[in-house]
Tab-separated table of C-alpha atoms in Angstrom:
chain	number	residue	atom	x	y	z
H	26	MET	CA	54.992	29.690	-0.541
H	27	LEU	CA	51.930	31.732	0.355
H	28	THR	CA	50.811	31.888	3.971
H	29	PHE	CA	47.619	33.367	5.458
H	30	THR	CA	46.927	34.479	8.954
H	31	ALA	CA	43.489	34.380	10.569
H	32	GLN	CA	43.284	38.130	10.131
H	33	ASP	CA	43.963	37.769	6.412
H	34	LEU	CA	41.126	35.232	6.048
H	35	LEU	CA	38.718	37.474	7.950
H	36	SER	CA	39.664	40.353	5.718
H	37	ILE	CA	38.998	38.293	2.565
H	38	CYS	CA	35.658	37.072	3.886
H	39	SER	CA	34.525	40.561	4.789
H	40	SER	CA	35.355	41.687	1.272
H	41	TYR	CA	33.034	39.077	-0.284
H	42	PRO	CA	29.973	38.752	1.974
H	43	THR	CA	27.693	37.631	-0.875
H	44	VAL	CA	30.035	34.835	-1.883
H	45	ILE	CA	30.325	33.622	1.699
H	46	LYS	CA	26.554	33.735	2.133
H	47	ILE	CA	26.039	31.682	-1.020
H	48	LEU	CA	28.632	29.113	0.059
H	49	THR	CA	27.234	28.740	3.564
H	50	THR	CA	23.754	28.248	2.078
H	51	PHE	CA	24.498	25.770	-0.678
H	52	ILE	CA	27.257	23.654	0.863
H	53	PRO	CA	24.939	22.168	3.548
H	54	CYS	CA	22.270	21.565	0.878
H	55	PHE	CA	24.781	19.841	-1.358
H	56	LEU	CA	26.083	17.669	1.481
H	57	THR	CA	22.532	16.687	2.479
H	58	TYR	CA	21.710	15.740	-1.111
H	59	TYR	CA	24.973	13.835	-1.520
H	60	LEU	CA	24.555	11.881	1.709
H	61	PHE	CA	20.840	11.086	1.678
H	62	TYR	CA	19.658	11.012	-1.941
H	63	PRO	CA	21.240	7.628	-2.793
H	64	THR	CA	19.377	5.987	0.106
H	65	TRP	CA	16.074	7.633	-0.819
H	66	SER	CA	16.560	6.841	-4.493
H	67	GLN	CA	17.349	3.202	-3.758
H	68	LYS	CA	14.256	2.911	-1.577
H	69	GLN	CA	12.074	4.269	-4.382
H	70	TYR	CA	13.792	1.984	-6.856
H	71	ASN	CA	13.204	-1.080	-4.698
H	72	VAL	CA	9.472	-0.451	-4.633
H	73	GLU	CA	9.342	-0.615	-8.422
H	74	GLN	CA	11.196	-3.943	-8.574
H	75	GLN	CA	8.813	-6.904	-8.687
H	76	SER	CA	11.558	-9.144	-7.281
H	77	ASN	CA	11.324	-7.184	-4.036
H	78	VAL	CA	7.579	-7.844	-3.673
H	79	ILE	CA	6.697	-11.298	-2.323
H	80	GLU	CA	3.186	-12.716	-2.578
H	81	GLU	CA	2.282	-14.730	0.509
H	82	GLU	CA	0.281	-17.956	0.319
H	83	LEU	CA	-2.996	-17.558	2.210
H	84	GLN	CA	-6.056	-19.382	0.907
H	85	SER	CA	-5.491	-23.099	0.349
H	86	LYS	CA	-8.068	-23.168	-2.465
H	87	ALA	CA	-6.575	-20.218	-4.298
H	88	THR	CA	-5.185	-21.163	-7.707
H	89	PRO	CA	-2.836	-18.998	-9.798
H	90	GLU	CA	-5.813	-18.217	-12.026
H	91	ALA	CA	-7.902	-17.153	-9.026
H	92	LYS	CA	-5.143	-14.828	-7.838
H	93	GLU	CA	-5.250	-13.039	-11.186
H	94	GLN	CA	-9.032	-13.090	-11.580
H	95	THR	CA	-10.494	-9.668	-12.229
H	96	CYS	CA	-12.773	-8.404	-9.489
H	97	LEU	CA	-15.050	-5.408	-9.111
H	98	LEU	CA	-13.465	-3.827	-6.057
H	99	SER	CA	-9.989	-4.133	-4.549
H	100	LEU	CA	-9.426	-2.917	-1.018
H	101	ILE	CA	-5.781	-1.942	-0.566
H	102	ILE	CA	-4.625	-2.126	3.068
H	103	PRO	CA	-1.073	-0.916	3.790
H	104	ALA	CA	0.171	-2.473	7.023
H	105	TYR	CA	3.270	-1.947	9.128
H	106	ASN	CA	3.430	-3.656	12.527
H	107	GLU	CA	-0.364	-3.960	12.769
H	108	GLU	CA	-0.700	-7.341	14.505
H	109	GLU	CA	-3.101	-5.862	17.071
H	110	ARG	CA	-5.184	-3.405	15.040
H	111	LEU	CA	-5.443	-5.177	11.681
H	112	PRO	CA	-7.243	-8.415	12.742
H	113	PRO	CA	-10.426	-6.757	14.129
H	114	MET	CA	-10.543	-4.381	11.161
H	115	PHE	CA	-10.011	-7.314	8.777
H	116	LEU	CA	-12.828	-9.395	10.293
H	117	SER	CA	-15.169	-6.411	10.378
H	118	THR	CA	-14.469	-5.718	6.703
H	119	ILE	CA	-15.161	-9.335	5.723
H	120	LYS	CA	-18.416	-9.288	7.673
H	121	HIS	CA	-19.653	-6.087	6.034
H	122	LEU	CA	-18.584	-7.116	2.530
H	123	HIS	CA	-20.372	-10.435	2.944
H	124	SER	CA	-23.570	-8.924	4.359
H	125	ALA	CA	-23.766	-6.144	1.753
H	126	LYS	CA	-22.296	-8.047	-1.185
H	127	GLU	CA	-25.187	-7.489	-3.573
H	128	LYS	CA	-25.532	-3.774	-2.904
H	129	ILE	CA	-21.816	-2.986	-3.071
H	130	SER	CA	-21.375	-5.149	-6.186
H	131	GLN	CA	-24.244	-3.400	-7.937
H	132	LEU	CA	-22.830	-0.011	-6.965
H	133	CYS	CA	-19.467	-0.941	-8.485
H	134	ILE	CA	-21.123	-2.229	-11.672
H	135	ASP	CA	-23.139	0.983	-11.991
H	136	ILE	CA	-19.993	3.095	-11.605
H	137	LEU	CA	-18.072	1.026	-14.146
H	138	SER	CA	-20.951	1.004	-16.636
H	139	ASP	CA	-21.353	4.769	-16.399
H	140	ASP	CA	-17.618	5.229	-16.815
H	141	SER	CA	-17.512	3.033	-19.915
H	142	GLY	CA	-20.276	5.120	-21.467
H	143	ASP	CA	-22.234	2.218	-22.953
H	144	GLY	CA	-24.275	1.299	-19.885
H	145	ASP	CA	-23.576	-2.397	-20.469
H	146	HIS	CA	-23.761	-4.200	-17.127
H	147	THR	CA	-23.310	-7.705	-18.531
H	148	LYS	CA	-19.593	-7.442	-19.249
H	149	PHE	CA	-18.882	-7.196	-15.520
H	150	ALA	CA	-21.042	-10.180	-14.589
H	151	LYS	CA	-18.143	-12.639	-14.503
H	152	CYS	CA	-16.000	-10.499	-12.228
H	153	LYS	CA	-15.489	-11.717	-8.692
H	154	PRO	CA	-17.005	-9.188	-6.274
H	155	PHE	CA	-14.102	-8.318	-3.985
H	156	GLU	CA	-10.400	-8.543	-3.380
H	157	ILE	CA	-8.660	-7.644	-0.130
H	158	LEU	CA	-5.015	-6.872	-0.804
H	159	ILE	CA	-2.877	-6.371	2.284
H	160	VAL	CA	0.535	-4.825	1.597
H	161	ASN	CA	2.945	-5.764	4.358
H	162	ASP	CA	5.369	-2.843	4.501
H	163	GLY	CA	8.298	-4.747	6.005
H	164	SER	CA	6.578	-5.437	9.336
H	165	LYS	CA	8.777	-6.658	12.196
H	166	ASP	CA	5.953	-8.122	14.273
H	167	SER	CA	3.467	-10.956	13.667
H	168	THR	CA	1.125	-9.051	11.353
H	169	ILE	CA	1.247	-11.595	8.538
H	170	PRO	CA	1.232	-14.816	10.616
H	171	THR	CA	-1.796	-13.448	12.469
H	172	ILE	CA	-3.685	-12.707	9.241
H	173	LYS	CA	-2.728	-16.115	7.824
H	174	TYR	CA	-4.165	-17.800	10.894
H	175	ILE	CA	-7.418	-15.808	10.691
H	176	VAL	CA	-7.827	-16.573	6.977
H	177	GLN	CA	-7.215	-20.281	7.509
H	178	GLN	CA	-9.676	-20.428	10.402
H	179	THR	CA	-12.302	-18.521	8.420
H	180	GLU	CA	-11.770	-20.710	5.377
H	181	HIS	CA	-12.063	-24.003	7.245
H	182	ASN	CA	-14.791	-22.893	9.659
H	183	PRO	CA	-17.033	-20.503	7.705
H	184	SER	CA	-20.025	-18.886	9.334
H	185	LYS	CA	-22.946	-16.870	8.011
H	186	ASP	CA	-21.186	-13.670	9.128
H	187	TYR	CA	-17.615	-14.457	8.130
H	188	SER	CA	-17.478	-16.059	4.698
H	189	ILE	CA	-14.581	-15.491	2.296
H	190	ASN	CA	-15.980	-17.495	-0.630
H	191	ASP	CA	-16.624	-14.310	-2.601
H	192	ILE	CA	-13.447	-12.551	-1.505
H	193	ASN	CA	-9.982	-13.104	-2.921
H	194	ILE	CA	-7.546	-12.355	-0.101
H	195	ARG	CA	-3.937	-11.618	-0.972
H	196	VAL	CA	-0.875	-10.392	0.884
H	197	LEU	CA	2.109	-8.730	-0.746
H	198	SER	CA	5.196	-8.343	1.419
H	199	LEU	CA	7.884	-5.746	0.781
H	200	LYS	CA	11.392	-6.810	1.740
H	201	GLN	CA	11.950	-3.552	3.596
H	202	ASN	CA	9.904	-0.770	5.097
H	203	CYS	CA	9.296	1.814	2.365
H	204	GLY	CA	6.518	3.939	3.869
H	205	LYS	CA	2.758	4.075	3.511
H	206	GLY	CA	2.762	5.839	0.135
H	207	ALA	CA	5.023	3.206	-1.390
H	208	ALA	CA	2.921	0.373	0.074
H	209	VAL	CA	-0.264	1.877	-1.375
H	210	LYS	CA	1.431	2.279	-4.752
H	211	VAL	CA	2.517	-1.374	-4.773
H	212	GLY	CA	-1.030	-2.410	-3.880
H	213	MET	CA	-2.584	-0.330	-6.636
H	214	LEU	CA	-0.126	-1.584	-9.254
H	215	ASN	CA	-0.681	-5.234	-8.312
H	216	SER	CA	-4.429	-5.215	-7.708
H	217	ASN	CA	-6.942	-7.085	-9.856
H	218	GLY	CA	-9.833	-4.746	-9.165
H	219	LYS	CA	-11.659	-2.662	-11.723
H	220	LEU	CA	-12.005	-0.186	-8.864
H	221	CYS	CA	-9.461	0.303	-6.076
H	222	LEU	CA	-9.929	1.787	-2.633
H	223	MET	CA	-7.261	2.333	0.015
H	224	VAL	CA	-8.325	1.690	3.604
H	225	ASP	CA	-6.319	2.039	6.819
H	226	ALA	CA	-5.292	-1.046	8.776
H	227	ASP	CA	-6.458	0.492	12.053
H	228	GLY	CA	-10.020	0.951	10.818
H	229	ALA	CA	-9.761	4.741	10.678
H	230	THR	CA	-11.198	4.717	7.153
H	231	ASN	CA	-14.908	4.226	7.792
H	232	PHE	CA	-15.656	3.555	4.133
H	233	LEU	CA	-18.383	0.884	4.203
H	234	PRO	CA	-21.216	3.002	5.666
H	235	SER	CA	-20.356	5.725	3.158
H	236	LEU	CA	-20.520	3.240	0.293
H	237	LEU	CA	-23.864	1.899	1.431
H	238	GLU	CA	-25.324	5.407	1.574
H	239	LEU	CA	-24.542	6.133	-2.071
């Protein structure tokens, strides 16, 4: 039976410094990969599974056909625990889209016509102008109930400033928090817009004035 003393082990290690350096470098990396990659991989996998994306019911008049109706512009809003910041941003967005509907719609049609290369504006005439797609990234607060309430109130009590007749509003909820990038990806993959634009739930993306200046 072979036995080693501490001095023997130190002597062996000193004889192979390169080997020891390699082991001390790669063992922690291997352990990190082994411990954390399955969780990360599963999270990425969950985002791709349609069964893990739930579409919330919002507008009472929305039919399955309306939910799938092609629109000119989809606004993708990733949201995680945004019950305080999302509502004012949401109402402001509706107001601006409603007030500048013709100009923004024409801008989108011009972009799409130029991109198609034939300059034909008529093929986009039947598209609904806008879609607001909120992706609930596993929020733990009242983000979605708050938005549902605002949508219902706006739908039943429309005003000249806050009308959602030309806007298809949808909410997709992820079963778990997967991060902003994953939420944006889900929104883009499930949008009905010919054009898609990501905007922040806190209103940090001041996109409407920029659009109107084009």
